[in-house]
Every structure is written in C-alpha cells, then in structure tokens.
Amino acid sequence: MSGKQELRTDEGAAPVGAYSQGLVVGDFVYTSGMGPLDPRTGEVVGADVAEQTHQTMRNLGAILAAHGLGFDDVVKSTVHLQHLKRDFAAYNEVYKSYFTQPYPVRTTVGSDLMDILVEIDFVAYKAR
C-alpha cells in the first residue's frame, strides 16, 4: 500500500517485534499497542496499573508528538488490561487525566498480556 509513512521516535518504547511504533495514513495516525516499557532500557516501568498506565501514555504521547500531534487529536483507543475487574478504576483515573472532553471513543478489554498490566493503542486525526 502506498501512502503510508512510518513514525519512529527514541522517546517511545522501541518495537519488540515486526511492527512500527506508528503509521501515518492520510489524515490519520495509527499507533501500535504500547505498554509500560522504558524507552531507554526496555524494562517495565511501574509495579501497579496506575504507574504502568502513566508510562504507557508517555510512550504514546511521544509517538504522537513525532508527527506534531497530542492527546487532543486522539479519536479512538483500544485498551487491554491484564486484570480487567481489579484494575479498571485505577487505570481509568490515569487515562482520563491525559484527555479533555469530548473523550476519544474507547474499547477496554481483558487480555492475557506478557509481563505487563496494560497495553493501549490509538488512532489520531489531524487534517493536513
């Protein structure tokens, strides 16, 4: 497919597989699912879901910033929580602190994640 541009920044967690941090396609930016990895060490940051959500949002914010976008440009998010019932309230408090209303549309599901408590991906929009 032509017309897609890769987004990459050292300020966000590096890919640990065959995927890009983000892609620009037309007026949309799509991020990969990001977790709470420190961009410099690759280690998990945070012992609880609140700390891990903050690091995940910092990683996503860095990817958005690589294309001149911010959290207000996010239109859709998908969130995976290792322990949906246990961690939803704490994660949600942190998550909403990064946005203003109207909030992006969102899907939050429980998932079997590898050694992390949260993973989030975004779709953002910015007219050229």
Coordinates of N, CA and C in Angstrom, one line a residue:
M1 N 0.9 -1.2 0.0 CA 0.0 0.0 0.0 C 0.9 1.2 0.0
S2 N 0.7 2.1 -0.9 CA 1.5 3.3 -0.9 C 0.8 4.4 0.0
G3 N 1.5 5.4 0.3 CA 0.9 6.5 1.1 C 0.9 6.3 2.6
K4 N 1.7 5.3 3.1 CA 1.8 5.2 4.5 C 3.3 5.6 4.9
Q5 N 3.4 6.3 6.0 CA 4.7 6.8 6.4 C 4.9 6.3 7.9
E6 N 6.1 5.7 8.1 CA 6.4 5.2 9.4 C 6.7 6.3 10.4
L7 N 6.2 6.2 11.6 CA 6.6 7.1 12.7 C 7.5 6.4 13.6
R8 N 8.6 7.0 14.0 CA 9.6 6.4 14.9 C 10.2 7.4 15.7
T9 N 10.3 7.2 17.0 CA 11.0 8.1 17.9 C 11.7 7.3 19.0
D10 N 12.8 7.8 19.4 CA 13.6 7.2 20.5 C 12.9 7.5 21.9
E11 N 11.9 8.5 21.9 CA 11.3 8.9 23.1 C 10.1 7.9 23.5
G12 N 9.8 7.0 22.6 CA 8.8 6.0 22.9 C 9.4 4.6 22.9
A13 N 8.7 3.6 23.5 CA 9.3 2.3 23.6 C 9.5 1.7 22.2
A14 N 10.7 1.1 22.0 CA 11.1 0.5 20.7 C 10.2 -0.7 20.4
P15 N 9.9 -1.0 19.2 CA 9.2 -2.3 18.9 C 10.0 -3.5 19.3
V16 N 9.3 -4.5 19.8 CA 9.9 -5.7 20.2 C 9.6 -6.9 19.3
G17 N 9.0 -6.5 18.1 CA 8.6 -7.5 17.1 C 8.6 -6.8 15.8
A18 N 7.9 -7.5 14.8 CA 7.8 -7.0 13.5 C 6.6 -6.0 13.3
Y19 N 6.8 -4.8 13.9 CA 5.7 -3.8 13.8 C 6.4 -2.4 13.9
S20 N 5.7 -1.4 13.5 CA 6.1 0.0 13.6 C 5.5 0.6 14.8
Q21 N 6.2 1.6 15.4 CA 5.6 2.4 16.5 C 4.3 3.0 16.1
G22 N 4.3 3.6 14.9 CA 3.1 4.2 14.3 C 3.2 4.4 12.9
L23 N 2.1 4.6 12.2 CA 2.0 4.9 10.8 C 1.1 6.0 10.6
V24 N 1.4 6.9 9.6 CA 0.6 8.0 9.1 C 0.0 7.5 7.8
V25 N -1.3 7.5 7.7 CA -2.0 7.2 6.5 C -3.1 8.2 6.3
G26 N -2.8 9.1 5.3 CA -3.7 10.2 5.0 C -3.7 11.1 6.2
D27 N -4.9 11.4 6.7 CA -5.0 12.3 7.9 C -5.0 11.6 9.2
F28 N -4.8 10.3 9.2 CA -4.8 9.5 10.4 C -3.5 9.0 10.8
V29 N -3.3 8.9 12.1 CA -2.1 8.3 12.7 C -2.6 7.1 13.5
Y30 N -2.0 5.9 13.2 CA -2.3 4.7 14.0 C -1.0 4.3 14.8
T31 N -1.2 4.1 16.0 CA -0.1 3.6 16.8 C -0.2 2.1 17.1
S32 N 0.9 1.5 17.3 CA 0.9 0.1 17.7 C 0.4 0.1 19.2
G33 N 0.1 -1.1 19.7 CA -0.2 -1.2 21.1 C 1.1 -1.0 21.9
M34 N 1.1 0.0 22.8 CA 2.2 0.3 23.6 C 2.0 -0.1 25.0
G35 N 3.0 -0.6 25.7 CA 3.0 -0.9 27.1 C 3.9 0.0 27.9
P36 N 4.1 -0.4 29.1 CA 4.9 0.5 30.0 C 6.4 0.3 30.0
L37 N 7.0 0.2 28.8 CA 8.4 0.0 28.7 C 9.2 1.3 28.7
D38 N 10.3 1.3 29.4 CA 11.1 2.5 29.4 C 11.8 2.5 28.1
P39 N 11.8 3.7 27.3 CA 12.4 3.7 26.0 C 13.9 3.5 26.0
R40 N 14.5 3.9 27.1 CA 16.0 3.8 27.1 C 16.5 2.4 27.5
T41 N 15.8 1.7 28.5 CA 16.2 0.4 29.0 C 15.4 -0.8 28.5
G42 N 14.2 -0.5 28.0 CA 13.4 -1.6 27.6 C 12.7 -2.4 28.7
E43 N 12.9 -1.9 29.9 CA 12.4 -2.5 31.1 C 11.0 -2.0 31.4
V44 N 10.2 -2.8 32.1 CA 8.8 -2.4 32.5 C 8.9 -1.4 33.6
V45 N 8.2 -0.3 33.5 CA 8.1 0.8 34.5 C 6.8 0.6 35.3
G46 N 6.9 0.5 36.6 CA 5.7 0.5 37.4 C 5.4 -0.8 37.9
A47 N 5.0 -0.9 39.2 CA 4.6 -2.1 39.9 C 3.1 -2.3 39.9
D48 N 2.3 -1.2 39.6 CA 0.9 -1.3 39.6 C 0.3 -0.7 38.3
V49 N -1.0 -0.9 38.1 CA -1.6 -0.5 36.8 C -1.5 1.0 36.6
A50 N -1.6 1.8 37.7 CA -1.6 3.3 37.6 C -0.2 3.7 37.1
E51 N 0.9 3.2 37.7 CA 2.2 3.6 37.2 C 2.4 3.1 35.8
Q52 N 2.0 1.9 35.5 CA 2.2 1.4 34.1 C 1.4 2.1 33.1
T53 N 0.2 2.6 33.5 CA -0.6 3.4 32.6 C 0.1 4.7 32.3
H54 N 0.6 5.4 33.3 CA 1.3 6.6 33.0 C 2.5 6.4 32.0
Q55 N 3.3 5.4 32.2 CA 4.4 5.1 31.3 C 3.9 4.8 29.9
T56 N 2.8 4.0 29.8 CA 2.2 3.7 28.5 C 1.8 5.0 27.8
M57 N 1.1 5.9 28.5 CA 0.7 7.1 27.9 C 1.8 8.0 27.5
R58 N 2.9 8.0 28.3 CA 4.1 8.8 27.9 C 4.7 8.3 26.6
N59 N 4.7 6.9 26.5 CA 5.2 6.3 25.2 C 4.3 6.7 24.0
L60 N 3.0 6.6 24.2 CA 2.1 7.0 23.2 C 2.2 8.5 22.8
G61 N 2.3 9.3 23.9 CA 2.4 10.8 23.6 C 3.7 11.1 22.8
A62 N 4.7 10.4 23.0 CA 6.0 10.6 22.3 C 5.8 10.2 20.8
I63 N 5.0 9.2 20.5 CA 4.8 8.8 19.1 C 3.9 9.8 18.5
L64 N 2.9 10.3 19.2 CA 2.0 11.3 18.6 C 2.8 12.6 18.3
A65 N 3.7 13.0 19.3 CA 4.5 14.2 19.1 C 5.4 14.1 17.9
A66 N 5.8 12.9 17.6 CA 6.7 12.7 16.4 C 6.1 13.2 15.1
H67 N 4.8 13.3 15.1 CA 4.0 13.8 14.0 C 3.3 15.1 14.3
G68 N 3.7 15.8 15.4 CA 3.1 17.1 15.7 C 1.7 17.0 16.3
L69 N 1.4 15.8 16.8 CA 0.0 15.6 17.4 C 0.1 15.5 18.9
G70 N -1.0 15.6 19.6 CA -1.1 15.5 21.0 C -2.4 14.6 21.4
F71 N -2.6 14.5 22.6 CA -3.7 13.6 23.1 C -5.1 14.2 22.6
D72 N -5.2 15.5 22.4 CA -6.5 16.0 21.9 C -6.8 15.6 20.5
D73 N -5.8 15.1 19.8 CA -6.0 14.6 18.4 C -6.5 13.1 18.4
V74 N -6.5 12.5 19.5 CA -6.8 11.0 19.5 C -8.3 10.9 19.4
V75 N -8.8 10.1 18.5 CA -10.2 9.8 18.2 C -10.7 8.5 18.7
K76 N -9.8 7.5 18.8 CA -10.1 6.1 19.2 C -9.0 5.5 19.9
S77 N -9.3 4.7 21.0 CA -8.3 4.0 21.7 C -8.8 2.6 21.9
T78 N -7.9 1.7 22.0 CA -8.2 0.3 22.4 C -7.2 0.0 23.6
V79 N -7.8 -0.5 24.6 CA -7.0 -0.8 25.9 C -7.2 -2.2 26.3
H80 N -6.1 -2.8 26.6 CA -6.0 -4.2 27.1 C -5.5 -4.2 28.5
L81 N -6.3 -4.8 29.4 CA -5.9 -4.8 30.8 C -5.7 -6.3 31.2
Q82 N -4.6 -6.6 31.9 CA -4.4 -8.0 32.4 C -5.4 -8.4 33.4
H83 N -5.9 -7.5 34.2 CA -6.9 -7.8 35.3 C -8.0 -6.7 35.2
L84 N -8.9 -7.0 34.3 CA -9.9 -6.0 33.9 C -10.7 -5.5 35.1
K85 N -11.3 -6.4 35.9 CA -12.1 -6.1 37.0 C -11.3 -5.4 38.1
R86 N -10.2 -5.9 38.4 CA -9.3 -5.4 39.5 C -8.8 -4.0 39.2
D87 N -8.3 -3.8 38.0 CA -7.5 -2.6 37.6 C -8.3 -1.5 36.9
F88 N -9.5 -1.8 36.5 CA -10.2 -0.8 35.6 C -10.2 0.6 36.3
A89 N -10.7 0.7 37.5 CA -10.9 2.0 38.1 C -9.5 2.8 38.2
A90 N -8.5 2.1 38.6 CA -7.2 2.8 38.8 C -6.6 3.2 37.4
Y91 N -6.7 2.4 36.4 CA -6.3 2.7 35.0 C -7.1 3.8 34.5
N92 N -8.4 3.8 34.7 CA -9.3 4.8 34.1 C -9.0 6.2 34.7
E93 N -8.7 6.3 36.0 CA -8.3 7.6 36.6 C -7.1 8.2 35.9
V94 N -6.1 7.4 35.7 CA -4.9 7.9 35.0 C -5.2 8.2 33.5
Y95 N -5.8 7.3 32.8 CA -6.1 7.5 31.4 C -6.9 8.8 31.2
K96 N -7.9 9.1 31.9 CA -8.7 10.3 31.7 C -8.0 11.6 32.0
S97 N -6.9 11.5 32.8 CA -6.2 12.7 33.1 C -5.4 13.2 31.9
Y98 N -5.2 12.4 30.9 CA -4.5 12.8 29.7 C -5.4 13.5 28.6
F99 N -6.7 13.5 28.8 CA -7.6 13.9 27.8 C -8.5 15.0 28.4
T100 N -9.1 15.8 27.4 CA -10.2 16.7 27.8 C -11.4 16.2 27.0
Q101 N -12.6 16.6 27.5 CA -13.8 16.2 26.8 C -14.0 17.0 25.5
P102 N -14.5 16.4 24.5 CA -15.0 15.0 24.4 C -13.9 14.0 24.4
Y103 N -14.0 13.0 25.2 CA -13.0 11.9 25.2 C -13.0 11.1 23.9
P104 N -11.9 10.5 23.6 CA -11.9 9.6 22.4 C -12.9 8.4 22.7
V105 N -13.4 7.9 21.6 CA -14.1 6.6 21.8 C -13.1 5.6 22.2
R106 N -13.6 4.5 22.9 CA -12.7 3.6 23.5 C -13.3 2.2 23.7
T107 N -12.5 1.2 23.5 CA -12.8 -0.2 23.9 C -11.8 -0.6 24.9
T108 N -12.3 -1.2 26.0 CA -11.4 -1.7 27.0 C -11.7 -3.2 27.3
V109 N -10.7 -4.0 27.1 CA -11.0 -5.5 27.3 C -9.9 -6.1 28.2
G110 N -10.3 -7.3 28.7 CA -9.3 -8.0 29.5 C -8.5 -8.9 28.5
S111 N -7.2 -9.0 28.7 CA -6.3 -9.7 27.8 C -5.2 -10.4 28.6
D112 N -4.7 -11.5 28.0 CA -3.6 -12.2 28.6 C -2.3 -11.5 28.1
L113 N -1.8 -10.6 28.8 CA -0.6 -9.8 28.4 C 0.7 -10.5 29.0
M114 N 1.8 -10.2 28.2 CA 3.1 -10.8 28.6 C 3.8 -9.9 29.6
D115 N 3.8 -10.1 30.9 CA 4.6 -9.4 31.9 C 4.2 -7.9 32.0
I116 N 3.1 -7.5 31.6 CA 2.6 -6.1 31.8 C 1.2 -6.1 32.2
L117 N 0.7 -5.0 32.7 CA -0.7 -4.9 33.2 C -1.6 -4.2 32.2
V118 N -1.0 -3.4 31.3 CA -1.8 -2.6 30.4 C -1.1 -2.4 29.0
E119 N -1.9 -2.4 28.0 CA -1.4 -2.1 26.6 C -2.5 -1.2 26.0
I120 N -2.1 -0.1 25.3 CA -3.0 0.8 24.7 C -2.5 1.1 23.3
D121 N -3.5 1.3 22.3 CA -3.2 1.8 21.0 C -4.2 2.9 20.7
F122 N -3.7 3.8 19.8 CA -4.5 5.0 19.4 C -4.7 5.1 17.9
V123 N -5.8 5.7 17.6 CA -6.0 6.3 16.2 C -6.2 7.8 16.5
A124 N -5.4 8.6 15.8 CA -5.5 10.1 15.9 C -5.7 10.7 14.5
Y125 N -6.3 11.8 14.5 CA -6.7 12.5 13.3 C -6.2 14.0 13.3
K126 N -5.6 14.4 12.2 CA -5.2 15.8 12.1 C -5.3 16.1 10.6
A127 N -6.1 17.0 10.3 CA -6.2 17.5 8.9 C -4.9 18.1 8.4
R128 N -4.5 17.8 7.2 CA -3.3 18.4 6.7 C -3.4 19.9 6.4

